[in-house]
mmCIF file of the C-alpha atoms, coordinates in Angstrom:
data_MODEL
# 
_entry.id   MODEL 
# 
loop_
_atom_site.group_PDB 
_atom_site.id 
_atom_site.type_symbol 
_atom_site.label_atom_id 
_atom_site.label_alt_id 
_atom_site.label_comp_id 
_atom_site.label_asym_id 
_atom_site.label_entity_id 
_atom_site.label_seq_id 
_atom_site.pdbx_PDB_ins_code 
_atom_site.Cartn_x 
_atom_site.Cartn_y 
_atom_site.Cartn_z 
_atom_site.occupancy 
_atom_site.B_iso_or_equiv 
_atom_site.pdbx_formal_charge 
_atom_site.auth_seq_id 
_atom_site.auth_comp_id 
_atom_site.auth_asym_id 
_atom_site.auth_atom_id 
_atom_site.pdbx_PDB_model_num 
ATOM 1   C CA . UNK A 1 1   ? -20.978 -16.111 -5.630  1.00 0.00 ? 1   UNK A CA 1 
ATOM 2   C CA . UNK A 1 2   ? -18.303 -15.143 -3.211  1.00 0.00 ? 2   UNK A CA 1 
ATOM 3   C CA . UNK A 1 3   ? -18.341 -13.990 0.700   1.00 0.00 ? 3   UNK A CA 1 
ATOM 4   C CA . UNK A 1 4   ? -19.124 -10.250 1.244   1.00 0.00 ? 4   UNK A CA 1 
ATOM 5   C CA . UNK A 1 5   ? -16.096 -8.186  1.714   1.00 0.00 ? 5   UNK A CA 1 
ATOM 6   C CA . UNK A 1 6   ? -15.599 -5.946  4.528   1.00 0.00 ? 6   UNK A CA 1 
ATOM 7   C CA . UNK A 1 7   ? -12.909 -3.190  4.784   1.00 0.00 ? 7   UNK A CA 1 
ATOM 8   C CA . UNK A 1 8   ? -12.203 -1.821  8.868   1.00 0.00 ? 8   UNK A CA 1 
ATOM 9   C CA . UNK A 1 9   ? -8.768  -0.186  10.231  1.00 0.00 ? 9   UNK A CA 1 
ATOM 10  C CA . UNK A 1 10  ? -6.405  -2.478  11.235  1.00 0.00 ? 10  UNK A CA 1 
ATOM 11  C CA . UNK A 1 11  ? -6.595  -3.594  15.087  1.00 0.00 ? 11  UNK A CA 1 
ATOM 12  C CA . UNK A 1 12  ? -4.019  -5.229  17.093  1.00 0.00 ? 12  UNK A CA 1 
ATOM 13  C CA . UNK A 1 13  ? -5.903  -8.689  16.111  1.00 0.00 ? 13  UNK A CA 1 
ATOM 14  C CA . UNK A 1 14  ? -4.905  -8.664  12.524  1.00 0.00 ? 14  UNK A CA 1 
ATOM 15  C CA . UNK A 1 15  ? -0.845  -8.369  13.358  1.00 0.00 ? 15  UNK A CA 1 
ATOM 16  C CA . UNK A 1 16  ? -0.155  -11.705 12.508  1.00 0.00 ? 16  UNK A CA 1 
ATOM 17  C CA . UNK A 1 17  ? -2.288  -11.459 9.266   1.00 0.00 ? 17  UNK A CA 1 
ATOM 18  C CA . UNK A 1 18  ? -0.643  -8.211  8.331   1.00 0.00 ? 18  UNK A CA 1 
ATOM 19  C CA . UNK A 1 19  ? 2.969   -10.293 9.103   1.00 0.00 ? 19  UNK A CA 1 
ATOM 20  C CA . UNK A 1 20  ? 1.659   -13.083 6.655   1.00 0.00 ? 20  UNK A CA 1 
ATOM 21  C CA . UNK A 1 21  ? 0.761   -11.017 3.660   1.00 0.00 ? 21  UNK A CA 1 
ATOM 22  C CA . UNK A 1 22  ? 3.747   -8.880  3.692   1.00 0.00 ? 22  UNK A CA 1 
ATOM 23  C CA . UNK A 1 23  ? 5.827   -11.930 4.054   1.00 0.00 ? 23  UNK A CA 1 
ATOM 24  C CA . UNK A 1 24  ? 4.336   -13.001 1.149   1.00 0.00 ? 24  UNK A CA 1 
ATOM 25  C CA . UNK A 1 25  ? 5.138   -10.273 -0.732  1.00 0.00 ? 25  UNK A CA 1 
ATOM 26  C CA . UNK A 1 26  ? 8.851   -10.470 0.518   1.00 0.00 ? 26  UNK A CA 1 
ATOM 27  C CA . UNK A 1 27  ? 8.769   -13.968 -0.476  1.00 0.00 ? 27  UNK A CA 1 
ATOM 28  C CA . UNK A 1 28  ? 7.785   -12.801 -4.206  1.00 0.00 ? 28  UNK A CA 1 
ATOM 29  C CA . UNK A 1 29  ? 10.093  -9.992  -4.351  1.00 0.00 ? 29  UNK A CA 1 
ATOM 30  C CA . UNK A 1 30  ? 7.435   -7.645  -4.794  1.00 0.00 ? 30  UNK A CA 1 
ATOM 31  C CA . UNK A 1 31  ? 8.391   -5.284  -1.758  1.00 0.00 ? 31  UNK A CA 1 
ATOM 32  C CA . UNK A 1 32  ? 12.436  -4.323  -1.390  1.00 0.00 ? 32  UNK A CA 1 
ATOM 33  C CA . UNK A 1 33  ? 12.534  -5.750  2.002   1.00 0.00 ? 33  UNK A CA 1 
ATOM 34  C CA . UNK A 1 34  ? 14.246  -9.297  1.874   1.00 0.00 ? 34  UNK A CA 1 
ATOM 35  C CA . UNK A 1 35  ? 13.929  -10.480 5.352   1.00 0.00 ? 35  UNK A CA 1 
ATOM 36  C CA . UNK A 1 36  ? 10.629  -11.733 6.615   1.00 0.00 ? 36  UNK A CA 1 
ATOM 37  C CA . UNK A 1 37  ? 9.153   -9.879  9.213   1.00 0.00 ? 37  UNK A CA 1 
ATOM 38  C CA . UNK A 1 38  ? 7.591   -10.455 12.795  1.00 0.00 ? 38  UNK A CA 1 
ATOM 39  C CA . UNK A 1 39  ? 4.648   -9.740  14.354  1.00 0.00 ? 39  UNK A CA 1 
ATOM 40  C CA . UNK A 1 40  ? 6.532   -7.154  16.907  1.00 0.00 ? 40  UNK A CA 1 
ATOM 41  C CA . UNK A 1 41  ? 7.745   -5.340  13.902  1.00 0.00 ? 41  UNK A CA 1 
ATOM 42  C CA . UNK A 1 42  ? 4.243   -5.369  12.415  1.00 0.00 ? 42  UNK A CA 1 
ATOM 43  C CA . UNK A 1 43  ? 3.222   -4.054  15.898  1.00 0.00 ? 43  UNK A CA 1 
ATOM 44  C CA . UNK A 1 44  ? 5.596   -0.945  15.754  1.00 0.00 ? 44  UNK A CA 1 
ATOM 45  C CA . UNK A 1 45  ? 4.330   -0.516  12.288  1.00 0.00 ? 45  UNK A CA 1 
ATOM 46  C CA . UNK A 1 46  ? 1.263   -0.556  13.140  1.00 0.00 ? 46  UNK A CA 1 
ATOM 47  C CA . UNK A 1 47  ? 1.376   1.837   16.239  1.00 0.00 ? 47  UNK A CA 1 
ATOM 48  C CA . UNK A 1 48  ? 3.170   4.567   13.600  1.00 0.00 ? 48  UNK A CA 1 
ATOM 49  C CA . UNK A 1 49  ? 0.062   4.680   11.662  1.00 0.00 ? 49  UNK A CA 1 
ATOM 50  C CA . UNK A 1 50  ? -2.279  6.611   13.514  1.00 0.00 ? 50  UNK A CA 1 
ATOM 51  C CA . UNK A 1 51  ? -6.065  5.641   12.247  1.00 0.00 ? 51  UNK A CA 1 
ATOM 52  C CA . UNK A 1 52  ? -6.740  9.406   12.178  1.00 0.00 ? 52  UNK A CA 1 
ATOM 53  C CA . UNK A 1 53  ? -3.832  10.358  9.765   1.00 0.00 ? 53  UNK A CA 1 
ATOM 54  C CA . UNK A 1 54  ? -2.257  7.449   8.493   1.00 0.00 ? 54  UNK A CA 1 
ATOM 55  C CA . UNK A 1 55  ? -4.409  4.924   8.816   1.00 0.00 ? 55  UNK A CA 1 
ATOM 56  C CA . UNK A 1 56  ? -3.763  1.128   8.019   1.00 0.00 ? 56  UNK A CA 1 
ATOM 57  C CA . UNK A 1 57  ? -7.703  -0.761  6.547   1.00 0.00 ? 57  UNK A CA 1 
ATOM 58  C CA . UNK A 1 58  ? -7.661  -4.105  5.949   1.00 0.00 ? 58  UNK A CA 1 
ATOM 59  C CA . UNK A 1 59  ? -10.039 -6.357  3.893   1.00 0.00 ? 59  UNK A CA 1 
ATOM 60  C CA . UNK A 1 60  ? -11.586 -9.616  5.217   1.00 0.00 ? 60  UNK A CA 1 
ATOM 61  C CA . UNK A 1 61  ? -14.123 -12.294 3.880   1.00 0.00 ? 61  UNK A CA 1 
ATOM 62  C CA . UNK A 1 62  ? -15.808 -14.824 5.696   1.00 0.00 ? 62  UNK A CA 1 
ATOM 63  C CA . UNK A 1 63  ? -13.675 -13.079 9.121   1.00 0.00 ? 63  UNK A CA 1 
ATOM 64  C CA . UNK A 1 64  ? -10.503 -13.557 7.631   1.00 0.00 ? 64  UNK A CA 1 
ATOM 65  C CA . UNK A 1 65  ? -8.159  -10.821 6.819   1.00 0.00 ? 65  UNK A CA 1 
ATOM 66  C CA . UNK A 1 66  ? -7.355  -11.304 3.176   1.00 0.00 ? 66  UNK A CA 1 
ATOM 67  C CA . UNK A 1 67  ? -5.294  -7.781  2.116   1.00 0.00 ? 67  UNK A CA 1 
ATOM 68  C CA . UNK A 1 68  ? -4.450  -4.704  3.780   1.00 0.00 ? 68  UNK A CA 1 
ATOM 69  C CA . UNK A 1 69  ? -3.774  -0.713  2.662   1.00 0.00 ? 69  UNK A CA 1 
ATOM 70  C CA . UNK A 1 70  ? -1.941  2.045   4.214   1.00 0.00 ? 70  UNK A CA 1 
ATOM 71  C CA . UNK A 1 71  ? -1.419  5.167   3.954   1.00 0.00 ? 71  UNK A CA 1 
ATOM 72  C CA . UNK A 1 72  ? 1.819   6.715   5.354   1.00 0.00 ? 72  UNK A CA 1 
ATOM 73  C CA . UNK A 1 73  ? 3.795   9.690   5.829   1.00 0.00 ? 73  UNK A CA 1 
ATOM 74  C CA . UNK A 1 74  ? 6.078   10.627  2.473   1.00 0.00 ? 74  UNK A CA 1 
ATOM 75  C CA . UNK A 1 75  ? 9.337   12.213  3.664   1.00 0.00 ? 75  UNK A CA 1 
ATOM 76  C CA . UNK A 1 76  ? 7.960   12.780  7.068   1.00 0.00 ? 76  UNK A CA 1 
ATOM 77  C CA . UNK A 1 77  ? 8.903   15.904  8.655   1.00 0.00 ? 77  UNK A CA 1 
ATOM 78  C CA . UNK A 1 78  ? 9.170   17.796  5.380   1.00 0.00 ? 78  UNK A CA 1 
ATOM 79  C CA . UNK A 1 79  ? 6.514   20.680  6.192   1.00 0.00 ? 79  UNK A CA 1 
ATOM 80  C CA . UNK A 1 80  ? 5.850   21.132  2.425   1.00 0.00 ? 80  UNK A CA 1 
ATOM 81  C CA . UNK A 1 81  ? 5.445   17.601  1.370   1.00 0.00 ? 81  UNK A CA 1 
ATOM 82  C CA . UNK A 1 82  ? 2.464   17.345  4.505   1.00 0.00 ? 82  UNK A CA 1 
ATOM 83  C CA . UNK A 1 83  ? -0.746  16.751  1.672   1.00 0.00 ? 83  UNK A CA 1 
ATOM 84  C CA . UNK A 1 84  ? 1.240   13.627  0.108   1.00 0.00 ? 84  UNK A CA 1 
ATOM 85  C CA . UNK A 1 85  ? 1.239   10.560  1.285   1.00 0.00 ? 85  UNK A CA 1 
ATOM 86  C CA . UNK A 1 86  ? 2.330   7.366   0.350   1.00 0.00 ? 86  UNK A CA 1 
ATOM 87  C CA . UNK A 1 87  ? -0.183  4.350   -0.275  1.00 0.00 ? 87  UNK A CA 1 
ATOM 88  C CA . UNK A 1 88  ? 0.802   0.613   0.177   1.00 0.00 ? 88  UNK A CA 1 
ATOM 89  C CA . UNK A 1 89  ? -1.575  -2.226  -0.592  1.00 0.00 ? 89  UNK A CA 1 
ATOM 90  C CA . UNK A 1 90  ? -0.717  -5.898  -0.523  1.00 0.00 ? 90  UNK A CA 1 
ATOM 91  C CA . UNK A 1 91  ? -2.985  -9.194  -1.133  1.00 0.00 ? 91  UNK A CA 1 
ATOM 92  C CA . UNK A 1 92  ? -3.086  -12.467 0.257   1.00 0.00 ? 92  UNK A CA 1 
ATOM 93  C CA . UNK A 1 93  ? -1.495  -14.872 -2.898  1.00 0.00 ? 93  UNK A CA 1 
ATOM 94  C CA . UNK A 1 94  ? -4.258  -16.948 -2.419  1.00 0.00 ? 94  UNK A CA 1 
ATOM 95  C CA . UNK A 1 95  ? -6.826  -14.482 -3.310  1.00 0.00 ? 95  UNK A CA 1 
ATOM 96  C CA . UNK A 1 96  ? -4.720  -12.730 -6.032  1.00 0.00 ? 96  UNK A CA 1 
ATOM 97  C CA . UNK A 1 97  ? -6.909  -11.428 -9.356  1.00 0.00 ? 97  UNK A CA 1 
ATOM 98  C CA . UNK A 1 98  ? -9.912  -11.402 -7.770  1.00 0.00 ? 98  UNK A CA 1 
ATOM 99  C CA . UNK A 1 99  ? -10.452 -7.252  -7.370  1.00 0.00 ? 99  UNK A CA 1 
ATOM 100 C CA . UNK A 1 100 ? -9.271  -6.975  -3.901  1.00 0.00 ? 100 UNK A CA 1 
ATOM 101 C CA . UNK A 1 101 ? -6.232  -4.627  -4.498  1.00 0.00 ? 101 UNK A CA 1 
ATOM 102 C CA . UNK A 1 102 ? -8.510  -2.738  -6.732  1.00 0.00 ? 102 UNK A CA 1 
ATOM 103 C CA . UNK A 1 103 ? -10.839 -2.417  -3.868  1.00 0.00 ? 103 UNK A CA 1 
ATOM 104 C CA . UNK A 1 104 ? -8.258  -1.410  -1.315  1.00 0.00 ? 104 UNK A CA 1 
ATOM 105 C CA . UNK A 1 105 ? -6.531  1.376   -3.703  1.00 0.00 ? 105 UNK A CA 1 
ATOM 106 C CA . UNK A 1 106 ? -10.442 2.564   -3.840  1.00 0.00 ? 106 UNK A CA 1 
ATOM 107 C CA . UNK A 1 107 ? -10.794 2.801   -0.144  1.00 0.00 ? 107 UNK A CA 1 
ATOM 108 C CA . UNK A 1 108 ? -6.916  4.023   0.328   1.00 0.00 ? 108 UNK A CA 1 
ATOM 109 C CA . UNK A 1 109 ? -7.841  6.965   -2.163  1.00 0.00 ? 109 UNK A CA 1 
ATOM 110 C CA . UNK A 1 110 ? -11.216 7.828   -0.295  1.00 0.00 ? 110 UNK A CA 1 
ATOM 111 C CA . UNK A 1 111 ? -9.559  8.023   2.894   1.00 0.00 ? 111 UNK A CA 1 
ATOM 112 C CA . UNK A 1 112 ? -7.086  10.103  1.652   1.00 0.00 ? 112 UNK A CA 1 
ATOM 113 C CA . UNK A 1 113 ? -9.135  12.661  0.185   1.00 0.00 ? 113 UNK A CA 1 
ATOM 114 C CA . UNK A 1 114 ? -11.010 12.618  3.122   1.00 0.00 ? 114 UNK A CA 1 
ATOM 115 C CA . UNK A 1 115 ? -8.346  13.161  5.427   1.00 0.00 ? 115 UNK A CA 1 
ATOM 116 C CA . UNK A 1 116 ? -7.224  16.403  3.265   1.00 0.00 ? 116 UNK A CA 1 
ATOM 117 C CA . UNK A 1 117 ? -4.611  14.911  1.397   1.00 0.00 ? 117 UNK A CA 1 
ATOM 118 C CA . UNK A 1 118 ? -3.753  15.916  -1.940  1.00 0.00 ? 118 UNK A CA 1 
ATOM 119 C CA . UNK A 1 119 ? -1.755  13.580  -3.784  1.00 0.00 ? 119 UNK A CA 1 
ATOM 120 C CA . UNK A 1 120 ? -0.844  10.248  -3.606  1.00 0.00 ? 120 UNK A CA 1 
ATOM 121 C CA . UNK A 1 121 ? 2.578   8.570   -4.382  1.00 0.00 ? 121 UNK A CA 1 
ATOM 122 C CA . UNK A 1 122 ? 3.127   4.622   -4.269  1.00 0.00 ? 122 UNK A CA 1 
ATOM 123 C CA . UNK A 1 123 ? 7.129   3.283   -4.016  1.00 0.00 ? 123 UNK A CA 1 
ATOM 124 C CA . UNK A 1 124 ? 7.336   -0.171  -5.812  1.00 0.00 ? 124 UNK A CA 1 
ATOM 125 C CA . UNK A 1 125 ? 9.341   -2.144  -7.485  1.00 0.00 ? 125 UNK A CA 1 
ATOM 126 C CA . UNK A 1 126 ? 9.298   -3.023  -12.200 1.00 0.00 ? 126 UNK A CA 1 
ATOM 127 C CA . UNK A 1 127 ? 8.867   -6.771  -11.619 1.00 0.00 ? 127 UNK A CA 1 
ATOM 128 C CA . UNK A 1 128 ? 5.351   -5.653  -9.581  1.00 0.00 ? 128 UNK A CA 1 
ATOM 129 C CA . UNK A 1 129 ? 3.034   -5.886  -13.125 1.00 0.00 ? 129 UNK A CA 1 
ATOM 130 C CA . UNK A 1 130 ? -0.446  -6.545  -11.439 1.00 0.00 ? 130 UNK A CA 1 
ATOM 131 C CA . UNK A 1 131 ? 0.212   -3.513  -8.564  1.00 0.00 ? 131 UNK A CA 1 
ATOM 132 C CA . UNK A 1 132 ? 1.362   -1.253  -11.601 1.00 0.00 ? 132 UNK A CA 1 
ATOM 133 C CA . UNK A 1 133 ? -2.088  -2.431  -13.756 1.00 0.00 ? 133 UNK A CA 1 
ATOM 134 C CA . UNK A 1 134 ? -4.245  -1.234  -10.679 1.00 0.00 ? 134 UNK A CA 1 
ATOM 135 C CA . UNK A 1 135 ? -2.242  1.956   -9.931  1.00 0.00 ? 135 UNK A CA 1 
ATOM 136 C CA . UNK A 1 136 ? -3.137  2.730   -13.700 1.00 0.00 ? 136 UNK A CA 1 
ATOM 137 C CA . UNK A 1 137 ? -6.736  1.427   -13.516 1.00 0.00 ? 137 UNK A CA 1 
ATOM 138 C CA . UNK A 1 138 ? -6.865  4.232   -10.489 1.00 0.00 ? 138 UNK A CA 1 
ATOM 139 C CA . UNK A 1 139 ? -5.256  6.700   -12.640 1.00 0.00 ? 139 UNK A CA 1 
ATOM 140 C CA . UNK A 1 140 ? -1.766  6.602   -11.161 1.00 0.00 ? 140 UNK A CA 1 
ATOM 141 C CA . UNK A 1 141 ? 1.228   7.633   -13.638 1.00 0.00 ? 141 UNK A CA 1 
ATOM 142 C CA . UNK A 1 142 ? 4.801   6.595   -13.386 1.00 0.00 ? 142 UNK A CA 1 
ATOM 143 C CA . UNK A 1 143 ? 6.833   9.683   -12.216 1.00 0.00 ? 143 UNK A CA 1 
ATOM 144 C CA . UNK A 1 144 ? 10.023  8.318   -11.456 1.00 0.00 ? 144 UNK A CA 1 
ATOM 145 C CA . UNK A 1 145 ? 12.385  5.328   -11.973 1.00 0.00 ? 145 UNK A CA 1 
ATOM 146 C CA . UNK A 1 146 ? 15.731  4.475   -10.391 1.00 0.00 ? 146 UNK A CA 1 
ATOM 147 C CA . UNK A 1 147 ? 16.954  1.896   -12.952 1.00 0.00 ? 147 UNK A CA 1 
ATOM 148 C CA . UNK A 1 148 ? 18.642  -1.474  -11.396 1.00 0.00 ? 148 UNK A CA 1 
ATOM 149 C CA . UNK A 1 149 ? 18.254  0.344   -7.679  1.00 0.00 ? 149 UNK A CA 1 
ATOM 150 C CA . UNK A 1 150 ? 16.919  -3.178  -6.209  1.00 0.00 ? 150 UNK A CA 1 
ATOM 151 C CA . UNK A 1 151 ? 19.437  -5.868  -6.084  1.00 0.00 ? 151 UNK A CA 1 
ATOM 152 C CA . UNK A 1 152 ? 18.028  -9.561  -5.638  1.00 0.00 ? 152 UNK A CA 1 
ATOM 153 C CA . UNK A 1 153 ? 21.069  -11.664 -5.473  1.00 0.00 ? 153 UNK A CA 1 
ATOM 154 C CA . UNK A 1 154 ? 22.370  -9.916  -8.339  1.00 0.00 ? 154 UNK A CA 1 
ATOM 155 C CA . UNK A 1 155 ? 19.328  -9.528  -10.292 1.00 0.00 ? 155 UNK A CA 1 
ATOM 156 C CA . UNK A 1 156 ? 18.294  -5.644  -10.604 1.00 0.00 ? 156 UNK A CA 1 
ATOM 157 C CA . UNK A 1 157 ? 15.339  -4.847  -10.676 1.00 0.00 ? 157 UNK A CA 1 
ATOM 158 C CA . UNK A 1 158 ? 13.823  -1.119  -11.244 1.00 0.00 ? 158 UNK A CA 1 
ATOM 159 C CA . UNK A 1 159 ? 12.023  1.564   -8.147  1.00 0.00 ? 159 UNK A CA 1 
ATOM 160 C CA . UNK A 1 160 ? 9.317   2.925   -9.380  1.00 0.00 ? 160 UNK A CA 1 
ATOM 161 C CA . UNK A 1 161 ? 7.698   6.191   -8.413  1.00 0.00 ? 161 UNK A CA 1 
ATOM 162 C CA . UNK A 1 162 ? 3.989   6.278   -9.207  1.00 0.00 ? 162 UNK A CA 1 
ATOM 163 C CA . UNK A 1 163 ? 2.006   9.045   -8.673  1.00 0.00 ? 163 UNK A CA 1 
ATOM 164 C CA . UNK A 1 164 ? -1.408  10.724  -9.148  1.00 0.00 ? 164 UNK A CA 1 
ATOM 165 C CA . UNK A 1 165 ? -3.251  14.005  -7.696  1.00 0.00 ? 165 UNK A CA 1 
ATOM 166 C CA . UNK A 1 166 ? -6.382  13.755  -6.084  1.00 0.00 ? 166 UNK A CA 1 
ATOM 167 C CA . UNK A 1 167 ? -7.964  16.665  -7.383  1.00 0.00 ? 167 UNK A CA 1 
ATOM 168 C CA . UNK A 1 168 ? -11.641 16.354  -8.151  1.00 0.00 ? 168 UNK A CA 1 
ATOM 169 C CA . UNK A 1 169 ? -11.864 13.254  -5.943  1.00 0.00 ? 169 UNK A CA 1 
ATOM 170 C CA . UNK A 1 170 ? -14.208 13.282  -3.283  1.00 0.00 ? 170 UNK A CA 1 
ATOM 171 C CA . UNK A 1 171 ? -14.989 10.794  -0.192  1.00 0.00 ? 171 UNK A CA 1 
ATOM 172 C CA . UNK A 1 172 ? -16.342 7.586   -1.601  1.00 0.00 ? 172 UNK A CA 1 
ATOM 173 C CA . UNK A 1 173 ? -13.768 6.644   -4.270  1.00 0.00 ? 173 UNK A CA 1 
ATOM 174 C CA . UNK A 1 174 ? -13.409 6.765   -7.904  1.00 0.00 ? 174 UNK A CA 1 
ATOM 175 C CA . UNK A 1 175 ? -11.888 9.507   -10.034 1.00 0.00 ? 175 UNK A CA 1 
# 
């Protein structure tokens, strides 16, 4: 049996796990960014995602931060676009398969219906299979696909557009 999980906004604390996972991530092409980040860039990240309308949660186990969600502005500034947002999730590799990007796109979705939002987009990249099987589990769709727009050192790789309304979904989770 494993460790309870527990899901809190991110805090100041958890900049250098939020730096590790996404570097991860970069590391594994699964994000477009190429460059590994710092903690100071985490920390202006971080300080753009205010807790009570874009908030960042991350998940720990036994105290350690193991994944993190966000949800952030989608063509901020555009009055009509103000009830989508954008959700980002990423897992630790070490505790990939084992439900906790499933349980962060549940919490993500909750807090966004609670915080009046009304649909939900996520950017990401065709090579990403296990973040497009949980966006599916969760009842995303694919809306929209730039073919070859990510370039790897000359391998191209599709953005993705995923999408899904949050009608009929109330604080709590599920569909």
């Amino acid at each position: 049996m494993s460790a309870p999980r527990l899901i809190r906004l991110a805090g100041e604390c958890d900049l250098g796990a939020l730096a590790a996972i996404y570097n991860q991530a970069i590391a594994a092409r699964q994000t477009a960014d190429t460059e590994p980040v710092a903690i100071d860039e985490r920390r202006r990240w971080l300080l753009a995602h205010p807790a009570d309308s874009h908030p960042v949660h991350v998940i720990e186990q036994s105290g350690c931060v193991i994944g993190y969600s966000s949800l952030s502005s989608y063509r901020g500034g555009r009055k009509a676009l103000r009830y989508t947002v954008e959700i980002s999730f990423f897992v630790d590799h070490a505790h990939l398969g084992r439900g906790v990007g499933a349980a962060l796109v549940d919490h993500a979705m909750a807090s966004a219906a609670a915080l009046g939002y009304r649909t939900l987009v996520a950017l990401l990249l065709g090579n990403n299979a296990p973040s497009i099987g949980i966006l599916e589990k969760y009842g995303f769709r694919e809306w929209g696909r730039l073919p070859g727009a990510a370039d790897f050192d000359g391998v191209e790789v599709d953005h993705l557009l995923y999408g899904r309304r949050l009608d009929g979904l109330h604080a709590g989770g599920g569909a």
